[in-house]
Short mmCIF file of N, CA and C in Angstrom, two decimals:
data_model
loop_
_atom_site.label_atom_id
_atom_site.label_comp_id
_atom_site.label_asym_id
_atom_site.label_seq_id
_atom_site.Cartn_x
_atom_site.Cartn_y
_atom_site.Cartn_z
N UNK A 87 123.42 86.62 41.65
CA UNK A 87 122.24 86.79 40.82
C UNK A 87 122.56 86.38 39.38
N UNK A 88 121.66 85.70 38.76
CA UNK A 88 121.85 85.21 37.40
C UNK A 88 121.26 86.23 36.42
N UNK A 89 122.10 86.75 35.52
CA UNK A 89 121.59 87.73 34.56
C UNK A 89 120.84 87.04 33.43
N UNK A 90 120.17 87.84 32.60
CA UNK A 90 119.30 87.29 31.56
C UNK A 90 120.07 86.47 30.53
N UNK A 91 121.24 86.92 30.14
CA UNK A 91 122.03 86.19 29.14
C UNK A 91 122.49 84.84 29.71
N UNK A 92 122.93 84.84 30.96
CA UNK A 92 123.36 83.60 31.60
C UNK A 92 122.17 82.65 31.75
N UNK A 93 121.03 83.19 32.13
CA UNK A 93 119.83 82.36 32.29
C UNK A 93 119.43 81.73 30.95
N UNK A 94 119.54 82.50 29.87
CA UNK A 94 119.21 81.96 28.55
C UNK A 94 120.14 80.80 28.19
N UNK A 95 121.42 80.94 28.50
CA UNK A 95 122.37 79.86 28.22
C UNK A 95 122.05 78.64 29.06
N UNK A 96 121.73 78.84 30.32
CA UNK A 96 121.39 77.73 31.21
C UNK A 96 120.10 77.03 30.76
N UNK A 97 119.11 77.80 30.35
CA UNK A 97 117.87 77.21 29.85
C UNK A 97 118.12 76.42 28.57
N UNK A 98 118.99 76.96 27.71
CA UNK A 98 119.36 76.26 26.49
C UNK A 98 120.02 74.93 26.83
N UNK A 99 120.96 74.94 27.78
CA UNK A 99 121.65 73.71 28.18
C UNK A 99 120.68 72.72 28.80
N UNK A 100 119.75 73.20 29.61
CA UNK A 100 118.78 72.30 30.23
C UNK A 100 117.90 71.63 29.18
N UNK A 101 117.58 72.35 28.11
CA UNK A 101 116.73 71.81 27.05
C UNK A 101 117.51 70.96 26.05
N UNK A 102 118.84 71.13 26.01
CA UNK A 102 119.69 70.43 25.04
C UNK A 102 120.90 69.83 25.76
N UNK A 103 120.69 68.80 26.55
CA UNK A 103 121.77 68.30 27.41
C UNK A 103 122.89 67.53 26.72
N UNK A 104 122.65 67.01 25.54
CA UNK A 104 123.66 66.18 24.89
C UNK A 104 124.80 66.98 24.29
N UNK A 105 125.72 66.28 23.67
CA UNK A 105 126.84 66.91 22.98
C UNK A 105 126.88 66.37 21.55
N UNK A 106 125.83 66.68 20.79
CA UNK A 106 125.74 66.15 19.43
C UNK A 106 125.88 67.27 18.41
N UNK A 107 125.95 66.90 17.13
CA UNK A 107 126.14 67.89 16.08
C UNK A 107 124.99 68.89 15.97
N UNK A 108 123.72 68.48 16.07
CA UNK A 108 122.66 69.48 16.02
C UNK A 108 122.81 70.54 17.12
N UNK A 109 123.25 70.13 18.30
CA UNK A 109 123.45 71.10 19.38
C UNK A 109 124.57 72.07 19.02
N UNK A 110 125.64 71.57 18.43
CA UNK A 110 126.75 72.44 18.03
C UNK A 110 126.29 73.48 17.02
N UNK A 111 125.43 73.07 16.09
CA UNK A 111 124.88 74.03 15.12
C UNK A 111 124.04 75.09 15.82
N UNK A 112 123.25 74.69 16.81
CA UNK A 112 122.44 75.64 17.56
C UNK A 112 123.32 76.61 18.33
N UNK A 113 124.40 76.12 18.90
CA UNK A 113 125.33 76.98 19.64
C UNK A 113 125.92 78.03 18.70
N UNK A 114 126.31 77.61 17.52
CA UNK A 114 126.86 78.56 16.53
C UNK A 114 125.82 79.60 16.13
N UNK A 115 124.56 79.18 16.02
CA UNK A 115 123.49 80.14 15.68
C UNK A 115 123.25 81.14 16.80
N UNK A 116 123.63 80.78 18.02
CA UNK A 116 123.54 81.72 19.14
C UNK A 116 124.68 82.73 19.11
N UNK A 117 125.60 82.57 18.17
CA UNK A 117 126.73 83.48 18.05
C UNK A 117 127.91 83.10 18.92
N UNK A 118 127.96 81.84 19.34
CA UNK A 118 129.05 81.36 20.19
C UNK A 118 129.82 80.26 19.48
N UNK A 119 131.07 80.13 19.82
CA UNK A 119 131.82 78.96 19.38
C UNK A 119 131.54 77.85 20.39
N UNK A 120 131.68 76.60 19.99
CA UNK A 120 131.51 75.53 20.97
C UNK A 120 132.45 75.69 22.17
N UNK A 121 133.68 76.13 21.92
CA UNK A 121 134.64 76.32 23.00
C UNK A 121 134.20 77.46 23.93
N UNK A 122 133.71 78.55 23.33
CA UNK A 122 133.23 79.67 24.13
C UNK A 122 132.01 79.30 24.96
N UNK A 123 131.13 78.51 24.36
CA UNK A 123 129.95 78.03 25.07
C UNK A 123 130.35 77.19 26.27
N UNK A 124 131.24 76.22 26.06
CA UNK A 124 131.68 75.34 27.15
C UNK A 124 132.39 76.13 28.24
N UNK A 125 133.19 77.09 27.84
CA UNK A 125 133.91 77.91 28.82
C UNK A 125 132.93 78.69 29.69
N UNK A 126 131.94 79.31 29.05
CA UNK A 126 130.94 80.08 29.79
C UNK A 126 130.10 79.17 30.68
N UNK A 127 129.72 78.02 30.17
CA UNK A 127 128.93 77.08 30.95
C UNK A 127 129.72 76.61 32.18
N UNK A 128 131.01 76.35 32.00
CA UNK A 128 131.83 75.92 33.13
C UNK A 128 131.88 77.00 34.21
N UNK A 129 131.98 78.26 33.80
CA UNK A 129 131.95 79.37 34.77
C UNK A 129 130.62 79.41 35.50
N UNK A 130 129.55 79.25 34.75
CA UNK A 130 128.21 79.36 35.35
C UNK A 130 127.93 78.25 36.35
N UNK A 131 128.29 77.01 36.03
CA UNK A 131 127.96 75.91 36.93
C UNK A 131 128.78 75.95 38.22
N UNK A 132 129.80 76.80 38.27
CA UNK A 132 130.57 76.98 39.50
C UNK A 132 129.98 78.08 40.39
N UNK A 133 128.96 78.76 39.91
CA UNK A 133 128.32 79.85 40.65
C UNK A 133 127.29 79.30 41.63
N UNK A 134 127.33 79.77 42.86
CA UNK A 134 126.41 79.23 43.87
C UNK A 134 124.94 79.52 43.55
N UNK A 135 124.66 80.65 42.92
CA UNK A 135 123.28 80.95 42.54
C UNK A 135 122.78 79.95 41.50
N UNK A 136 123.64 79.61 40.56
CA UNK A 136 123.28 78.63 39.53
C UNK A 136 123.10 77.26 40.18
N UNK A 137 123.99 76.91 41.09
CA UNK A 137 123.86 75.63 41.79
C UNK A 137 122.53 75.53 42.53
N UNK A 138 122.10 76.63 43.11
CA UNK A 138 120.84 76.62 43.87
C UNK A 138 119.62 76.54 42.95
N UNK A 139 119.68 77.22 41.82
CA UNK A 139 118.51 77.29 40.94
C UNK A 139 118.45 76.17 39.89
N UNK A 140 119.61 75.64 39.52
CA UNK A 140 119.68 74.61 38.48
C UNK A 140 120.50 73.40 38.97
N UNK A 141 120.12 72.81 40.09
CA UNK A 141 120.95 71.73 40.64
C UNK A 141 121.07 70.52 39.72
N UNK A 142 120.02 70.17 39.00
CA UNK A 142 120.08 69.01 38.10
C UNK A 142 121.06 69.26 36.96
N UNK A 143 121.01 70.46 36.40
CA UNK A 143 121.90 70.82 35.31
C UNK A 143 123.35 70.78 35.78
N UNK A 144 123.63 71.34 36.95
CA UNK A 144 124.99 71.36 37.50
C UNK A 144 125.48 69.94 37.75
N UNK A 145 124.63 69.12 38.34
CA UNK A 145 124.98 67.73 38.62
C UNK A 145 125.30 66.98 37.32
N UNK A 146 124.44 67.14 36.33
CA UNK A 146 124.63 66.46 35.05
C UNK A 146 125.92 66.95 34.37
N UNK A 147 126.17 68.25 34.43
CA UNK A 147 127.38 68.81 33.82
C UNK A 147 128.64 68.20 34.43
N UNK A 148 128.73 68.20 35.76
CA UNK A 148 129.94 67.67 36.41
C UNK A 148 130.05 66.16 36.24
N UNK A 149 128.94 65.45 36.18
CA UNK A 149 129.00 64.01 35.90
C UNK A 149 129.56 63.75 34.51
N UNK A 150 129.11 64.51 33.52
CA UNK A 150 129.62 64.35 32.16
C UNK A 150 131.11 64.65 32.10
N UNK A 151 131.53 65.70 32.79
CA UNK A 151 132.95 66.05 32.81
C UNK A 151 133.77 64.92 33.44
N UNK A 152 133.28 64.40 34.54
CA UNK A 152 133.99 63.32 35.24
C UNK A 152 134.07 62.08 34.34
N UNK A 153 132.97 61.73 33.68
CA UNK A 153 132.96 60.57 32.79
C UNK A 153 133.92 60.76 31.63
N UNK A 154 133.92 61.96 31.05
CA UNK A 154 134.82 62.24 29.93
C UNK A 154 136.27 62.20 30.38
N UNK A 155 136.55 62.67 31.57
CA UNK A 155 137.91 62.65 32.10
C UNK A 155 138.41 61.25 32.38
N UNK A 156 137.52 60.38 32.81
CA UNK A 156 137.94 59.00 33.12
C UNK A 156 138.17 58.17 31.86
N UNK A 157 137.65 58.63 30.72
CA UNK A 157 137.85 57.91 29.46
C UNK A 157 139.19 58.24 28.82
N UNK A 158 139.82 59.29 29.27
CA UNK A 158 141.09 59.73 28.64
C UNK A 158 142.25 58.94 29.12
#
């Protein structure tokens, strides 16, 4: 089951999919560090309930990770 705080983070990510400076400012205004946000998001996208309810977000997240990994 997805709790309210997790759902809010997922909705935020769905509405702000990029990795730009304005998004980083918004993350900080949520009271999170960019690293903390990414860590929590990584935990969430591995959850089967999140996969079932937010499949596009999960797919996009793992595609971005794979692309970033192949550039290194």
